[in-house]
mmCIF file of C-alpha atoms in Angstrom:
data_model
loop_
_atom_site.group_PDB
_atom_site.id
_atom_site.type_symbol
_atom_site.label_atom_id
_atom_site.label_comp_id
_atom_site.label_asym_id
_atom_site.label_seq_id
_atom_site.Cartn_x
_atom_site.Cartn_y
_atom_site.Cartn_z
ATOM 1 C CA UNK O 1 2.388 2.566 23.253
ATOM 2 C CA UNK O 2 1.061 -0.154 20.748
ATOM 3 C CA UNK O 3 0.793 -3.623 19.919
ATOM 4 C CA UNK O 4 0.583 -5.746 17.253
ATOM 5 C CA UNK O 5 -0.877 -9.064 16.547
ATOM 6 C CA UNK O 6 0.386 -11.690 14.174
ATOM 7 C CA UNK O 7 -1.634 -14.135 12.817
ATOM 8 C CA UNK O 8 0.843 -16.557 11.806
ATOM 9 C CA UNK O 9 -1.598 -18.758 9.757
ATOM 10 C CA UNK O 10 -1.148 -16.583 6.897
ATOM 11 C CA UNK O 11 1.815 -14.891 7.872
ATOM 12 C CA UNK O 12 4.795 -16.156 4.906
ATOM 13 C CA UNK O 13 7.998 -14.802 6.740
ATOM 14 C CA UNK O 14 8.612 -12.506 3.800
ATOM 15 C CA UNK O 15 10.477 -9.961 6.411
ATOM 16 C CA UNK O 16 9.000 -7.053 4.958
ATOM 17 C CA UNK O 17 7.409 -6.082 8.211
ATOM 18 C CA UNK O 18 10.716 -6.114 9.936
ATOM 19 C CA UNK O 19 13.045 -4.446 7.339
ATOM 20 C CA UNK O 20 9.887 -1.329 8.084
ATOM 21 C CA UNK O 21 9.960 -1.360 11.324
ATOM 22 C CA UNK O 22 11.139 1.732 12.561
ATOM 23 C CA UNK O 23 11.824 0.531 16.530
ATOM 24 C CA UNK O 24 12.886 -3.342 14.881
ATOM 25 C CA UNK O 25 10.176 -4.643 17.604
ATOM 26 C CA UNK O 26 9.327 -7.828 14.925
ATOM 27 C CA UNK O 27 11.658 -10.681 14.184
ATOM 28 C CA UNK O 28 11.714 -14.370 12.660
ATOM 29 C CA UNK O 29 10.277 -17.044 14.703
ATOM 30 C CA UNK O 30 12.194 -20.150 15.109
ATOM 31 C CA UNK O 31 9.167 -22.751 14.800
ATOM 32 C CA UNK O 32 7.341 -22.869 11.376
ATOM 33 C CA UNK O 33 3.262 -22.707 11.138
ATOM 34 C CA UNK O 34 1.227 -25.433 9.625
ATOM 35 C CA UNK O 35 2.442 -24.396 5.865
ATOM 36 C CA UNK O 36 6.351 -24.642 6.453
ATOM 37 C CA UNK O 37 6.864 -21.036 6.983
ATOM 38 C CA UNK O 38 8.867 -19.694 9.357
ATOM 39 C CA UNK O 39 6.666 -16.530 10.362
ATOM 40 C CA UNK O 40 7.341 -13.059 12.026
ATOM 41 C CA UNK O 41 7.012 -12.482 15.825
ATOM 42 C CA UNK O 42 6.662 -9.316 18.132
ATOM 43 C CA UNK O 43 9.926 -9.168 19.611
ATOM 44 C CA UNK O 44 9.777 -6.668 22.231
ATOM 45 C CA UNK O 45 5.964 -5.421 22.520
ATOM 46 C CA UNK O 46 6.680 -2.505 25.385
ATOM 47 C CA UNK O 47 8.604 -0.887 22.399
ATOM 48 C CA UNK O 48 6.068 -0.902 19.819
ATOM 49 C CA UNK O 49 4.604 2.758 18.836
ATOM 50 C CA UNK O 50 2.059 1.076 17.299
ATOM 51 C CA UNK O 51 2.315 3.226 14.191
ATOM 52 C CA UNK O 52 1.249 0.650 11.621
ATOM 53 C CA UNK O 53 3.759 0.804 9.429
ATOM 54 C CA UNK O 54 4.089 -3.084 9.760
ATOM 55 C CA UNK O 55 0.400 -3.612 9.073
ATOM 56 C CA UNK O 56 0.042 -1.186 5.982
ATOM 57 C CA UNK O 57 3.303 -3.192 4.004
ATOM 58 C CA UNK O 58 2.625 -6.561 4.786
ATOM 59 C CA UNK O 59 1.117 -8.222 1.617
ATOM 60 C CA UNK O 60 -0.846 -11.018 3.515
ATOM 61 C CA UNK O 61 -2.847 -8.367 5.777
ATOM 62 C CA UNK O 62 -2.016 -10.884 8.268
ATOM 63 C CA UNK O 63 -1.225 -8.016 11.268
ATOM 64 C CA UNK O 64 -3.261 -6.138 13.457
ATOM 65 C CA UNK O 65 -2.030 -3.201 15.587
ATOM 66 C CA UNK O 66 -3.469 -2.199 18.593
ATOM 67 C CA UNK O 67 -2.944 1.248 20.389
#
């Protein structure tokens, strides 16, 4: 079992990390950050595998998986 963390500071909502995720455990927030953006969310943690497949494609470095 995993987890990731999101820093949505620097996070762009580019969706990459949720078109690779292969449980689909991240999703779009509905509230922007301070930039306009609206960023990505862990959707349903107790899924995540914590592979870091999320972390490796996202071009911001802005996640951090935990296992």
């Amino acid at each position: 079992m995993g987890k990731i963390e999101i820093n949505i500071k620097y996070c762009k909502g580019c969706e990459l990390c949720i078109s690779f995720c292969p449980k689909k455990t991240i999703s779009l927030s509905a509230e922007m950050n301070d930039s306009g953006y609206l960023t990505a969310v862990s959707s349903a943690e107790g899924e995540c595998t914590g592979c870091a497949i999320c972390a490796e494609c996202c071009p911001d470095v802005c996640i951090e998986v935990w296992r």
